[in-house]
Structures are given as C-alpha cells and as structure tokens.
C-alpha cells in the first residue's frame, strides 16, 4: 500500500480538470491512432509530449494537472465542437473512457482535454471487460467506470465533493518506483504458465497412475477377481472409483467454469486520497508480481463459504501431505525388493523402507523448491517413462516364456481367466478394505486444479484435462486388471521342479495344471498360503510379465515419484491459499511466498515434516486407507457445492461447462459419504468430527470475507421463500412479536436506546434502526450495518432522506420492512432538551407519535435523566464511529461532568443488571404491550435477576379485589411477578408546589388568547400551533393533575427500580397542543430511574388460550 495524501488545500476550480497525454495526431485522426495504439504518434500542435515518453498502448493516460511549481499549461489548440460539462468529472472518467472509441477535445478556457465517445464529449463509458475485474487482472488493468453521482449530480456539487490531490486524478498516477515495478513485473521472464496438457492432463495422469498401478493392481485382482460375482470384482473396484472421480470431475469443471478461477499473477498498487467526502482508496493492477494458488480449496471455499472451505482446505492439504508418504513408501518398497534380490539388505525390510523413503523425500523436496519450471520438466520426463512402462507390460503379456511359468505367468488363457473370475479374499481383507487401498490411486484428479494459479487458462484447462485424464487412466486400469487376471495365476512357488506328476493328475484342478505345474506345495492344509509368486503374493509381478523388467521398475519409479512430486507441490500451495485468507489465526506465517512464482517454502517444509512422519510407518496398506477418507470428504464437499449452488438458483451461477446435473452431484456426494463409512466407520466418523469442529469454529469466529458463496445465495432464496409464505398467513395473537422501528439516527448515537430495545427483540422480533437524514444520503449504510453486526446487534440500519424528521419517520412507518417482517412499534428517545430549542421541533416530535398511532403502530418512549444522544461526544473525538467506550474505560480527553454521566448512562443497559425490580405501571389496557415488553426483557440473561412488580390503579375500597383480579389475569397469561400494588390514591390532588412548578414550566408556551384580539390570537395559533390555549388548559386540568400525581407516586414507589415501564398517556390529536402534551410527558417522567413509556395499538398481543 502506497499512501499519497493530498495537500490540505485542494486545487483551484480551474485545475480540477483532467489533462491527458495525447496519443493521436489530431482530432480527425484520433480514431485511427487510438485503434492502432501507435506509441510514436505525435501530439497535436501546442500540446506537451507524453511525460517520460510513456507508451500509450491505445488508451489515454492521466497526467498532472496544472503544475504546482508554476509550469504553464499546454498551449491552446483550436476547439473542436463545444464543451460538454459531463466531461468535468473525477477519477472514474479517464479510467472508464478506455471502454470505447474516443476522441479528444481541448477547452481553451480550462486548459482541459475532454474525451469523446460516439463523437460526443462525454465520460459515459461503453461496456468494457476491464470494469468487471476484481482483485486479479491477469489480462489487463483494473478500471473504474464513472459513478452515477459523477454522471448525474450537478457539476458544482461534483467538483466540491471530488477534489484532486497532489496534482493527480484521484491519486491514480504511479510513482517512478511503482512504474518500474509494474514494468518489471510485466516482462515475459515472469512466472511459468501451463496449458491444459502440460498443466492438467499430464499432472492428473501421473498422479492417478501412481503407486497402485504397478505394485498393487495385480494384488487387487488376486483378492477381488475379475468379475464372477456382480459386486465382488476388481473391475467393479476400478469402475466404482471411476464413477466417484468422474462425478467429482464434472462438478469440478462446473465450478471452475463459473467465472475465472484465481490463476493470474498480479500486483496491486494502491493510492490513497482524501477528499471532502472522505477517505478514498483506488487501486491499479499489473500482471506479473503476485501469484495466488487456489485449487480445490478455492473451489470449495468460494462455493460453500469459509466454514466448509476452511475445514476442507486443511484436510485436503493434509491428505496431500500424507499422499506424499504413500507414494514414497511405494517407491521405497520397490527399491528394497531390488536390493533384496541382490542380497543388499541394510538392516531389515521395514527399516530399509524408512531409510530409502527418507532419502527420497529429501530429494523430492529439493526438486520442488527449485521451482515450478524444474518440476514441470521432471513431470514430462516421468510421464514418458511411465507410458513406456505401460506399453512394455502389455507387449510382454503377449510373449509367454517358459522361464516365467514357475512364477505364475503362462500367457493369456481362458482357464486362468475363469479361475481368477471369482474373489479370493484372504486374511482380514474384504471388498471395501481392498477398495480403500485402491481408491488413493484415483485421487489425482485435482492435481491440475491444485495449481490453477499456474495455468494460463484455468477455465479451459481444468475441465478438458481432468475429464480426459479420468477417461484414459480408467481405461488403463481396467485393461491392467483384465490382463493380469487372464495370464497370471494367484499362487506360484517359483520353483521349476514343481511340475505336475502323473500320480496326482486326477487331483489337480488349478489352471496351472494343464501347463504341467502343481503349486500345491505352498498351500498348507489349514488353508494358509506361503507362496512367493503369483497375483496374491508378488507385488512386482508385472515386472515378470513385461517384455523388459527394468522398464517396469523404471515405470514404478516414475509413477511413484511423479505422484509424490505432484502431491508435494499441491499440499503447500493449497495450504498457502488457506493461510492467505486468514481464516485460522496463527497460520499467517505460511502465507508468505518466495521468488517470482511466490513459492510457499515454509509450506514445503511443513509438508515435508508430515510426509516424513508417515513414511516412518513404512506400510503402504496402512497409509492408503487413511488418505481415502480425507479425499472422499473433499470430493463429497465439491459435489455438494455444485448441488448447493444449483439449488440456490443464484443468477451468478452460470457455468460455461454444461455437462453436469445437480442431482448427479448430490448422488456423488452421498456415494462418497457412504463409501467413507463402509471403508472404515471410525475413520469416517473422525473425519466428519474434524470437519464439523472446524466448521463450528469458523462459524463462531465469522471471518471478514465475502466470497459470494452459494450459502449466501441459498440463504437469500430461503429468506425470500419464507417471507412470501409468511405473508400468506394471517397474524395470530400467539405469534405476536414486538417488531420495533427504533429512531436511533446513526446506530452508535443513542447506545442506551439501542441496547434496551435489542435486549427484548434479540432472537424474538425485528429491530430496524431508522435514521432520517435531511442532507443527501452517503454510501454508509453498509458500513453501519457492519458496525451493528460487529457489535452483535441483531438489527437493520435503514436511513431515509427527507425534508424533516417527521416526513422521514412517515416514510419509515409506511415502507420499512418486508411483508410480515415489518415494524409494529415505534421506539423513540425522550426529547430532554425540548425547552431549550425551537418549539417547532417539539411540534414535529409530538406529531411523530400521532403518526405512529395513525398507522396503527404502538409507541414507546425511553427517558434517561442523563439523556440519550452521545453524538456530540463522538464529534469531539471521544467516541468513534466503530466503538463505544465502556463505563470503566478512560476517555482520550477530559469530559465535563454532564458528558461523563451521559457516557456512563449510555452503557447502562449493556451491563448485567443486578438484583432489582422492573416496575410495570399498567394503568391502561393497551392490548398488553406494556406487560409483554418487561416479560421479554426479564427472560434475557442480563435481566433475569430482576423481578416484575405490577402497579395498577384502583379504588381504596376495592384494593384486595383488584389485586386478586390482576393476579388471576397474570397467571392466565403465564407471566411471573413478585408483587402487585393497587394504587388507591391515584386520583388524590397533587402537591401544591408541584402544580406551581408545572404552571411555571408551561407559562412561556401559553397562547393567552384572552389578553389579545381574536384575529391576532388565531393568527398566532396558526403560526405557532404548539401554543397552549386557556380553554385547552382548563379542559384538561384533571388530566394534568393526574400526571403530576403519578410522578409523585413513581418517586414514592419506584425510585430504586432498575427500569420503570409505564402506560403512556394519550393526547387527542387536534385537541391537545404539542406543548401541553410534551409538558405532561416531562412532568410524568422527570427525576426518575430509566423510564419506558409504552402505549400499544390497542390490539391484543397477549392471550391465555392455547
């Protein structure tokens, strides 16, 4: 990141214009010159040459504005056409204008060159692929189209909001060092890129033709047979694995062609700028510096999201690391058998495998660290050796030699084939245990996808190379299975003297008998075998069959080493990609890359250590089943991601590869899971526990990523479906939920209001943070929504633009929400400063409450004696837009006493409430909302230590009766309470001093119409509708006294309550002035603990029916 901050004083209006290097000779020749991209095209007369002789390459290049050093602007050239104001724009204009064929126009008054599209002076750009690039642009620059504001707003407003800094257009000009880096990065000597054959087909074939082809395929045929019983045969094992890999290959192809797989090498050079509208950061992308390898991890994570992607990324990387050990052990087995044939065993068989395997993995690590280019060259050489060995085997199978007959090879014979048709599982082996040993041979299908970052065109290479590799290798495996089962017997001694004698001719039934051999000498009476040769006993039997044995040995070496090399390259790259996403903390150190190809050297070392640990096991048949579960889990998730994406029906899911089906993908996922548990149930269970554990961890941590996954798409689809379904059902009392429109302004402006409402709506009802803005909306809705989520507040932030707060509130009351998910209760803060400001603001405030009732909303008003709004403290720098200071945290600067109390009170409802009471003054039946809110509140963890006390009005001679009646009602409602108080003295006259204080408070707001002419009084009332008339004051004298008396009772009974919830007094619209109603609310709620005035819409929200 390169910061390039502008000077405090922006450029003058005359300099807030683009100047561009001209790459055309003149206006008439502009089209021709731009199309050709002639870098030597002279500039028009009077213009300056391109700075630094930079190549234009078919597009305009933004350069300096008027030179601050005093250099004069270019000489004026004759104007062409007329000036179009649309061109006086900001940074997006020059970038976006590369989208089509443009001309230039020079304005002599502003020293500005304007771009022309379709012959008109405009910055409105035509469609261009560069506008749609994201963070990686392997084929070109990342460009930014003009914003809607730049095209639509008034010119004066645009120029004020978008000043340019340091003489550059939005800081998009690169420094000389950045230019040099970009130029060096784009040189042809950069990263190595592969096509579909070399990058995918070759790697997949080498990885699939691994250790199993030459040293386990014959053993699998010996165990399972060729195909007598429908479900127990070697061909079914191969076909079953091929079905799994084919379905997975189709799914992989669908995901890989749904947009570009991250495969480019890119550098991102950032520029920062500060404008009057805030901090802006733009970026430019150049090919050639940073390469990001993704592969299977990318396919899953970007499809299903970080939860599944992160867990499978770790498992898949680990599986590839263990696969290195499997292939190396297979190689070491062959080497040790060769050493044993010449009597060169170093210690014993197991330890020799460990020694050879350790030396081999060290050499492979050296080749991998040497870079992708060396590794690719090695792969081609190994493939040639491997294909030669395969042909050598098939040629040898048609050339039977008598010297090989004692070892079980007799050439193709129907008798041998029929004998090997049926299964012959020995020891603890079964069909699925044999399948578990074979299946890792089919796990190389992602070898190409794992290095997608090194492919020149991943969209084309991955489907074509992967599916063709599955087809070719599947045919070869089937051919080898049928061939070995047709020309080699299961057991042979290797002794030329074990020929068939005439005495036992009648008892010999083996296929070898007709060739004159009897190998029964190595079979004991208890059914055990100690034969040395044959399909069941000799892992190197294919060397015996081949035309030239050493070529098979070379093939084994190439198959095992190439697969080990591919896995050794894949594991670190997948792990590096996972670490770059920073999903799991503590793994960032493995994200670092080295060299021009960004090689993950630290990942190589980690993979080496894991592989070495499993090499020390030194038994191939133990290592193989471990890998099978991990790969099957990965394949299951890839298939499920395609099904999931198709089910979500997102418009963004449109793969160019059409040969897939969501239900086939689901069947593939289910098949993978079933096979996992059949192979080894406890290993499958362990794998699933690991996946779910990692899933839960990532879900809890919620990494800050947005990949447009199918999980998001399906969530939207389900939310839309359920919202529509919910709208088709009528509301029922039992399902009533307080769904609150909370007028918070910015969500962090009134934290106490936010915390209290969230306390009783969390996981219960809807909460919308409404914000009425009287200035033009800025694009900060997403920022504040993220703030709510970061602070674990389950609410929606909804700003609206309106002329005044009442109009905006009316908009929200009518339009907020969706279907049944819309507010039914308006929550506002009490206007503590109402006596200090313009009384028209009080008129607006009271009218908001009336509007809520007009729209059949309930209304809730929260009052704290310290106040609610902390935005002025934020403006002082004490609070930021992203966090609040807790009550015990130190402020960055000293606050006055009032602000410090306000700050402490703002966190009141965020803390755990101690033992206390929530006093409910249910004086008027509003449908039950006054009672429901405290019930929901006390059910929450922070409030469950508080008991509900209920206060009701009554008569002195009916106190016991009223208490029993309320207790009965509350018990029917199933609402716990600690006490019920009946206020028999509610209608007693208030104290005289309190009445006097009320009269003094309203004195400035009285109309006093009796002291003036009628016309004058009516005119004053019309201009100041909030004024209190004498008639009104006398008419509502009793109601006024009740508010004063209730305040006295509140101080007497509830002065120590944690929260007071009280029925809000109503004022008849048009009859009670705003000043009088506000005075009632002020008098009722002053000098009390936190008070919640509640008035429902008089529709029942509680019921005692089931």
JSON list of C-alpha atoms in Angstrom, two decimals, residues 27-178:
[
{"chain": "A", "resi": 27, "resn": "UNK", "atom": "CA", "xyz": [-8.96, 15.23, -33.76]},
{"chain": "A", "resi": 28, "resn": "UNK", "atom": "CA", "xyz": [-9.72, 13.90, -37.21]},
{"chain": "A", "resi": 29, "resn": "UNK", "atom": "CA", "xyz": [-7.16, 11.10, -36.88]},
{"chain": "A", "resi": 30, "resn": "UNK", "atom": "CA", "xyz": [-7.95, 10.16, -33.31]},
{"chain": "A", "resi": 31, "resn": "UNK", "atom": "CA", "xyz": [-9.97, 7.05, -34.12]},
{"chain": "A", "resi": 32, "resn": "UNK", "atom": "CA", "xyz": [-7.27, 5.60, -36.33]},
{"chain": "A", "resi": 33, "resn": "UNK", "atom": "CA", "xyz": [-4.48, 6.35, -33.93]},
{"chain": "A", "resi": 34, "resn": "UNK", "atom": "CA", "xyz": [-6.27, 5.03, -30.85]},
{"chain": "A", "resi": 35, "resn": "UNK", "atom": "CA", "xyz": [-7.19, 1.83, -32.62]},
{"chain": "A", "resi": 36, "resn": "UNK", "atom": "CA", "xyz": [-3.63, 1.18, -33.64]},
{"chain": "A", "resi": 37, "resn": "UNK", "atom": "CA", "xyz": [-2.19, 2.19, -30.31]},
{"chain": "A", "resi": 38, "resn": "UNK", "atom": "CA", "xyz": [0.78, 3.85, -32.05]},
{"chain": "A", "resi": 39, "resn": "UNK", "atom": "CA", "xyz": [3.12, 4.83, -29.31]},
{"chain": "A", "resi": 40, "resn": "UNK", "atom": "CA", "xyz": [5.02, 7.20, -31.54]},
{"chain": "A", "resi": 41, "resn": "UNK", "atom": "CA", "xyz": [2.02, 9.24, -32.64]},
{"chain": "A", "resi": 42, "resn": "UNK", "atom": "CA", "xyz": [2.87, 12.93, -32.26]},
{"chain": "A", "resi": 43, "resn": "UNK", "atom": "CA", "xyz": [0.77, 15.17, -30.09]},
{"chain": "A", "resi": 44, "resn": "UNK", "atom": "CA", "xyz": [-1.37, 17.91, -31.60]},
{"chain": "A", "resi": 45, "resn": "UNK", "atom": "CA", "xyz": [0.11, 21.26, -32.14]},
{"chain": "A", "resi": 46, "resn": "UNK", "atom": "CA", "xyz": [0.56, 23.14, -28.95]},
{"chain": "A", "resi": 47, "resn": "UNK", "atom": "CA", "xyz": [0.33, 20.18, -26.64]},
{"chain": "A", "resi": 48, "resn": "UNK", "atom": "CA", "xyz": [3.08, 18.84, -24.47]},
{"chain": "A", "resi": 49, "resn": "UNK", "atom": "CA", "xyz": [4.66, 15.50, -25.33]},
{"chain": "A", "resi": 50, "resn": "UNK", "atom": "CA", "xyz": [3.77, 12.48, -23.26]},
{"chain": "A", "resi": 51, "resn": "UNK", "atom": "CA", "xyz": [5.50, 12.59, -19.92]},
{"chain": "A", "resi": 52, "resn": "UNK", "atom": "CA", "xyz": [8.53, 10.40, -19.87]},
{"chain": "A", "resi": 53, "resn": "UNK", "atom": "CA", "xyz": [7.85, 9.16, -23.36]},
{"chain": "A", "resi": 54, "resn": "UNK", "atom": "CA", "xyz": [5.40, 6.66, -21.92]},
{"chain": "A", "resi": 55, "resn": "UNK", "atom": "CA", "xyz": [3.72, 4.28, -24.30]},
{"chain": "A", "resi": 56, "resn": "UNK", "atom": "CA", "xyz": [0.04, 4.98, -24.64]},
{"chain": "A", "resi": 57, "resn": "UNK", "atom": "CA", "xyz": [-0.96, 1.48, -25.75]},
{"chain": "A", "resi": 58, "resn": "UNK", "atom": "CA", "xyz": [-4.33, 2.54, -27.12]},
{"chain": "A", "resi": 59, "resn": "UNK", "atom": "CA", "xyz": [-5.67, 4.44, -24.16]},
{"chain": "A", "resi": 60, "resn": "UNK", "atom": "CA", "xyz": [-5.43, 7.86, -22.57]},
{"chain": "A", "resi": 61, "resn": "UNK", "atom": "CA", "xyz": [-3.12, 8.19, -19.64]},
{"chain": "A", "resi": 62, "resn": "UNK", "atom": "CA", "xyz": [-3.91, 10.53, -16.74]},
{"chain": "A", "resi": 63, "resn": "UNK", "atom": "CA", "xyz": [-1.11, 13.00, -16.01]},
{"chain": "A", "resi": 64, "resn": "UNK", "atom": "CA", "xyz": [-0.56, 16.05, -13.83]},
{"chain": "A", "resi": 65, "resn": "UNK", "atom": "CA", "xyz": [-2.94, 18.91, -13.50]},
{"chain": "A", "resi": 66, "resn": "UNK", "atom": "CA", "xyz": [-1.67, 22.43, -13.61]},
{"chain": "A", "resi": 67, "resn": "UNK", "atom": "CA", "xyz": [1.88, 22.11, -12.35]},
{"chain": "A", "resi": 68, "resn": "UNK", "atom": "CA", "xyz": [2.08, 23.48, -8.81]},
{"chain": "A", "resi": 69, "resn": "UNK", "atom": "CA", "xyz": [5.62, 24.54, -9.49]},
{"chain": "A", "resi": 70, "resn": "UNK", "atom": "CA", "xyz": [4.35, 27.12, -11.91]},
{"chain": "A", "resi": 71, "resn": "UNK", "atom": "CA", "xyz": [4.85, 25.40, -15.22]},
{"chain": "A", "resi": 72, "resn": "UNK", "atom": "CA", "xyz": [2.41, 26.73, -17.75]},
{"chain": "A", "resi": 73, "resn": "UNK", "atom": "CA", "xyz": [-0.32, 24.52, -19.15]},
{"chain": "A", "resi": 74, "resn": "UNK", "atom": "CA", "xyz": [-0.23, 23.30, -22.72]},
{"chain": "A", "resi": 75, "resn": "UNK", "atom": "CA", "xyz": [-0.72, 25.81, -25.46]},
{"chain": "A", "resi": 76, "resn": "UNK", "atom": "CA", "xyz": [-4.27, 26.14, -26.57]},
{"chain": "A", "resi": 77, "resn": "UNK", "atom": "CA", "xyz": [-5.34, 24.30, -29.67]},
{"chain": "A", "resi": 78, "resn": "UNK", "atom": "CA", "xyz": [-8.36, 25.10, -31.80]},
{"chain": "A", "resi": 79, "resn": "UNK", "atom": "CA", "xyz": [-11.53, 23.96, -30.13]},
{"chain": "A", "resi": 80, "resn": "UNK", "atom": "CA", "xyz": [-13.50, 21.21, -31.78]},
{"chain": "A", "resi": 81, "resn": "UNK", "atom": "CA", "xyz": [-17.23, 21.27, -31.20]},
{"chain": "A", "resi": 82, "resn": "UNK", "atom": "CA", "xyz": [-18.47, 22.62, -27.91]},
{"chain": "A", "resi": 83, "resn": "UNK", "atom": "CA", "xyz": [-17.66, 21.88, -24.32]},
{"chain": "A", "resi": 84, "resn": "UNK", "atom": "CA", "xyz": [-19.85, 19.26, -22.66]},
{"chain": "A", "resi": 85, "resn": "UNK", "atom": "CA", "xyz": [-19.97, 19.68, -18.90]},
{"chain": "A", "resi": 86, "resn": "UNK", "atom": "CA", "xyz": [-20.29, 15.93, -18.40]},
{"chain": "A", "resi": 87, "resn": "UNK", "atom": "CA", "xyz": [-16.60, 15.63, -19.00]},
{"chain": "A", "resi": 88, "resn": "UNK", "atom": "CA", "xyz": [-15.67, 17.74, -15.99]},
{"chain": "A", "resi": 89, "resn": "UNK", "atom": "CA", "xyz": [-15.50, 14.75, -13.73]},
{"chain": "A", "resi": 90, "resn": "UNK", "atom": "CA", "xyz": [-13.32, 12.88, -11.35]},
{"chain": "A", "resi": 91, "resn": "UNK", "atom": "CA", "xyz": [-11.10, 9.86, -11.39]},
{"chain": "A", "resi": 92, "resn": "UNK", "atom": "CA", "xyz": [-13.52, 7.40, -12.94]},
{"chain": "A", "resi": 93, "resn": "UNK", "atom": "CA", "xyz": [-13.78, 9.45, -16.10]},
{"chain": "A", "resi": 94, "resn": "UNK", "atom": "CA", "xyz": [-10.41, 8.77, -17.60]},
{"chain": "A", "resi": 95, "resn": "UNK", "atom": "CA", "xyz": [-10.37, 5.18, -16.42]},
{"chain": "A", "resi": 96, "resn": "UNK", "atom": "CA", "xyz": [-13.77, 4.43, -17.78]},
{"chain": "A", "resi": 97, "resn": "UNK", "atom": "CA", "xyz": [-13.17, 6.16, -21.04]},
{"chain": "A", "resi": 98, "resn": "UNK", "atom": "CA", "xyz": [-10.98, 3.34, -22.18]},
{"chain": "A", "resi": 99, "resn": "UNK", "atom": "CA", "xyz": [-14.15, 1.41, -22.68]},
{"chain": "A", "resi": 100, "resn": "UNK", "atom": "CA", "xyz": [-14.74, 2.52, -26.26]},
{"chain": "A", "resi": 101, "resn": "UNK", "atom": "CA", "xyz": [-13.51, 4.53, -29.23]},
{"chain": "A", "resi": 102, "resn": "UNK", "atom": "CA", "xyz": [-12.78, 8.06, -28.09]},
{"chain": "A", "resi": 103, "resn": "UNK", "atom": "CA", "xyz": [-11.71, 11.44, -29.48]},
{"chain": "A", "resi": 104, "resn": "UNK", "atom": "CA", "xyz": [-10.38, 14.38, -27.59]},
{"chain": "A", "resi": 105, "resn": "UNK", "atom": "CA", "xyz": [-11.48, 17.98, -27.31]},
{"chain": "A", "resi": 106, "resn": "UNK", "atom": "CA", "xyz": [-9.39, 20.82, -25.87]},
{"chain": "A", "resi": 107, "resn": "UNK", "atom": "CA", "xyz": [-11.07, 23.62, -23.99]},
{"chain": "A", "resi": 108, "resn": "UNK", "atom": "CA", "xyz": [-9.08, 26.85, -24.11]},
{"chain": "A", "resi": 109, "resn": "UNK", "atom": "CA", "xyz": [-10.72, 28.33, -21.02]},
{"chain": "A", "resi": 110, "resn": "UNK", "atom": "CA", "xyz": [-9.99, 25.49, -18.61]},
{"chain": "A", "resi": 111, "resn": "UNK", "atom": "CA", "xyz": [-6.90, 24.01, -20.25]},
{"chain": "A", "resi": 112, "resn": "UNK", "atom": "CA", "xyz": [-8.66, 20.66, -20.33]},
{"chain": "A", "resi": 113, "resn": "UNK", "atom": "CA", "xyz": [-8.75, 17.82, -22.82]},
{"chain": "A", "resi": 114, "resn": "UNK", "atom": "CA", "xyz": [-12.13, 16.07, -22.95]},
{"chain": "A", "resi": 115, "resn": "UNK", "atom": "CA", "xyz": [-12.76, 12.55, -24.17]},
{"chain": "A", "resi": 116, "resn": "UNK", "atom": "CA", "xyz": [-15.36, 11.85, -26.81]},
{"chain": "A", "resi": 117, "resn": "UNK", "atom": "CA", "xyz": [-17.49, 8.74, -27.15]},
{"chain": "A", "resi": 118, "resn": "UNK", "atom": "CA", "xyz": [-19.52, 8.16, -30.33]},
{"chain": "A", "resi": 119, "resn": "UNK", "atom": "CA", "xyz": [-18.46, 11.63, -31.45]},
{"chain": "A", "resi": 120, "resn": "UNK", "atom": "CA", "xyz": [-19.80, 13.39, -28.34]},
{"chain": "A", "resi": 121, "resn": "UNK", "atom": "CA", "xyz": [-17.93, 14.97, -25.45]},
{"chain": "A", "resi": 122, "resn": "UNK", "atom": "CA", "xyz": [-18.80, 12.71, -22.52]},
{"chain": "A", "resi": 123, "resn": "UNK", "atom": "CA", "xyz": [-17.23, 10.47, -19.93]},
{"chain": "A", "resi": 124, "resn": "UNK", "atom": "CA", "xyz": [-20.09, 7.97, -20.05]},
{"chain": "A", "resi": 125, "resn": "UNK", "atom": "CA", "xyz": [-18.24, 4.78, -20.96]},
{"chain": "A", "resi": 126, "resn": "UNK", "atom": "CA", "xyz": [-19.16, 1.93, -23.26]},
{"chain": "A", "resi": 127, "resn": "UNK", "atom": "CA", "xyz": [-19.04, -1.67, -21.93]},
{"chain": "A", "resi": 128, "resn": "UNK", "atom": "CA", "xyz": [-15.52, -2.88, -21.22]},
{"chain": "A", "resi": 129, "resn": "UNK", "atom": "CA", "xyz": [-14.23, -6.06, -19.59]},
{"chain": "A", "resi": 130, "resn": "UNK", "atom": "CA", "xyz": [-11.76, -4.06, -17.50]},
{"chain": "A", "resi": 131, "resn": "UNK", "atom": "CA", "xyz": [-14.64, -2.57, -15.50]},
{"chain": "A", "resi": 132, "resn": "UNK", "atom": "CA", "xyz": [-15.68, -6.01, -14.29]},
{"chain": "A", "resi": 133, "resn": "UNK", "atom": "CA", "xyz": [-12.32, -7.18, -12.98]},
{"chain": "A", "resi": 134, "resn": "UNK", "atom": "CA", "xyz": [-11.98, -7.78, -9.29]},
{"chain": "A", "resi": 135, "resn": "UNK", "atom": "CA", "xyz": [-8.73, -8.01, -7.36]},
{"chain": "A", "resi": 136, "resn": "UNK", "atom": "CA", "xyz": [-6.95, -10.01, -10.02]},
{"chain": "A", "resi": 137, "resn": "UNK", "atom": "CA", "xyz": [-6.47, -8.73, -13.55]},
{"chain": "A", "resi": 138, "resn": "UNK", "atom": "CA", "xyz": [-4.17, -11.11, -15.40]},
{"chain": "A", "resi": 139, "resn": "UNK", "atom": "CA", "xyz": [-5.26, -9.82, -18.80]},
{"chain": "A", "resi": 140, "resn": "UNK", "atom": "CA", "xyz": [-5.26, -6.08, -18.20]},
{"chain": "A", "resi": 141, "resn": "UNK", "atom": "CA", "xyz": [-5.73, -3.12, -15.86]},
{"chain": "A", "resi": 142, "resn": "UNK", "atom": "CA", "xyz": [-8.49, -2.84, -13.31]},
{"chain": "A", "resi": 143, "resn": "UNK", "atom": "CA", "xyz": [-10.52, 0.19, -14.44]},
{"chain": "A", "resi": 144, "resn": "UNK", "atom": "CA", "xyz": [-13.27, 2.11, -12.68]},
{"chain": "A", "resi": 145, "resn": "UNK", "atom": "CA", "xyz": [-16.33, 3.32, -14.55]},
{"chain": "A", "resi": 146, "resn": "UNK", "atom": "CA", "xyz": [-17.81, 6.73, -13.74]},
{"chain": "A", "resi": 147, "resn": "UNK", "atom": "CA", "xyz": [-20.04, 6.66, -10.70]},
{"chain": "A", "resi": 148, "resn": "UNK", "atom": "CA", "xyz": [-23.69, 7.52, -11.02]},
{"chain": "A", "resi": 149, "resn": "UNK", "atom": "CA", "xyz": [-23.08, 10.67, -8.98]},
{"chain": "A", "resi": 150, "resn": "UNK", "atom": "CA", "xyz": [-20.33, 11.78, -11.35]},
{"chain": "A", "resi": 151, "resn": "UNK", "atom": "CA", "xyz": [-22.69, 11.47, -14.30]},
{"chain": "A", "resi": 152, "resn": "UNK", "atom": "CA", "xyz": [-25.89, 12.65, -12.67]},
{"chain": "A", "resi": 153, "resn": "UNK", "atom": "CA", "xyz": [-25.14, 15.26, -10.00]},
{"chain": "A", "resi": 154, "resn": "UNK", "atom": "CA", "xyz": [-24.77, 18.98, -10.62]},
{"chain": "A", "resi": 155, "resn": "UNK", "atom": "CA", "xyz": [-21.30, 19.97, -11.77]},
{"chain": "A", "resi": 156, "resn": "UNK", "atom": "CA", "xyz": [-20.68, 22.29, -8.84]},
{"chain": "A", "resi": 157, "resn": "UNK", "atom": "CA", "xyz": [-21.56, 19.55, -6.39]},
{"chain": "A", "resi": 158, "resn": "UNK", "atom": "CA", "xyz": [-19.30, 17.03, -8.12]},
{"chain": "A", "resi": 159, "resn": "UNK", "atom": "CA", "xyz": [-16.33, 19.39, -8.18]},
{"chain": "A", "resi": 160, "resn": "UNK", "atom": "CA", "xyz": [-16.80, 20.16, -4.49]},
{"chain": "A", "resi": 161, "resn": "UNK", "atom": "CA", "xyz": [-17.06, 16.54, -3.45]},
{"chain": "A", "resi": 162, "resn": "UNK", "atom": "CA", "xyz": [-14.28, 15.22, -5.65]},
{"chain": "A", "resi": 163, "resn": "UNK", "atom": "CA", "xyz": [-11.22, 17.49, -5.50]},
{"chain": "A", "resi": 164, "resn": "UNK", "atom": "CA", "xyz": [-7.99, 16.00, -6.78]},
{"chain": "A", "resi": 165, "resn": "UNK", "atom": "CA", "xyz": [-4.85, 15.76, -4.77]},
{"chain": "A", "resi": 166, "resn": "UNK", "atom": "CA", "xyz": [-1.20, 16.37, -5.40]},
{"chain": "A", "resi": 167, "resn": "UNK", "atom": "CA", "xyz": [-1.91, 17.28, -8.98]},
{"chain": "A", "resi": 168, "resn": "UNK", "atom": "CA", "xyz": [-3.13, 13.78, -9.82]},
{"chain": "A", "resi": 169, "resn": "UNK", "atom": "CA", "xyz": [-6.52, 12.44, -10.72]},
{"chain": "A", "resi": 170, "resn": "UNK", "atom": "CA", "xyz": [-7.59, 10.63, -7.57]},
{"chain": "A", "resi": 171, "resn": "UNK", "atom": "CA", "xyz": [-4.04, 9.69, -6.85]},
{"chain": "A", "resi": 172, "resn": "UNK", "atom": "CA", "xyz": [-4.02, 7.22, -9.69]},
{"chain": "A", "resi": 173, "resn": "UNK", "atom": "CA", "xyz": [-0.67, 8.40, -11.00]},
{"chain": "A", "resi": 174, "resn": "UNK", "atom": "CA", "xyz": [2.08, 5.92, -10.15]},
{"chain": "A", "resi": 175, "resn": "UNK", "atom": "CA", "xyz": [5.38, 6.92, -8.67]},
{"chain": "A", "resi": 176, "resn": "UNK", "atom": "CA", "xyz": [8.55, 6.15, -10.67]},
{"chain": "A", "resi": 177, "resn": "UNK", "atom": "CA", "xyz": [9.32, 3.24, -8.34]},
{"chain": "A", "resi": 178, "resn": "UNK", "atom": "CA", "xyz": [5.84, 1.79, -8.84]}
]
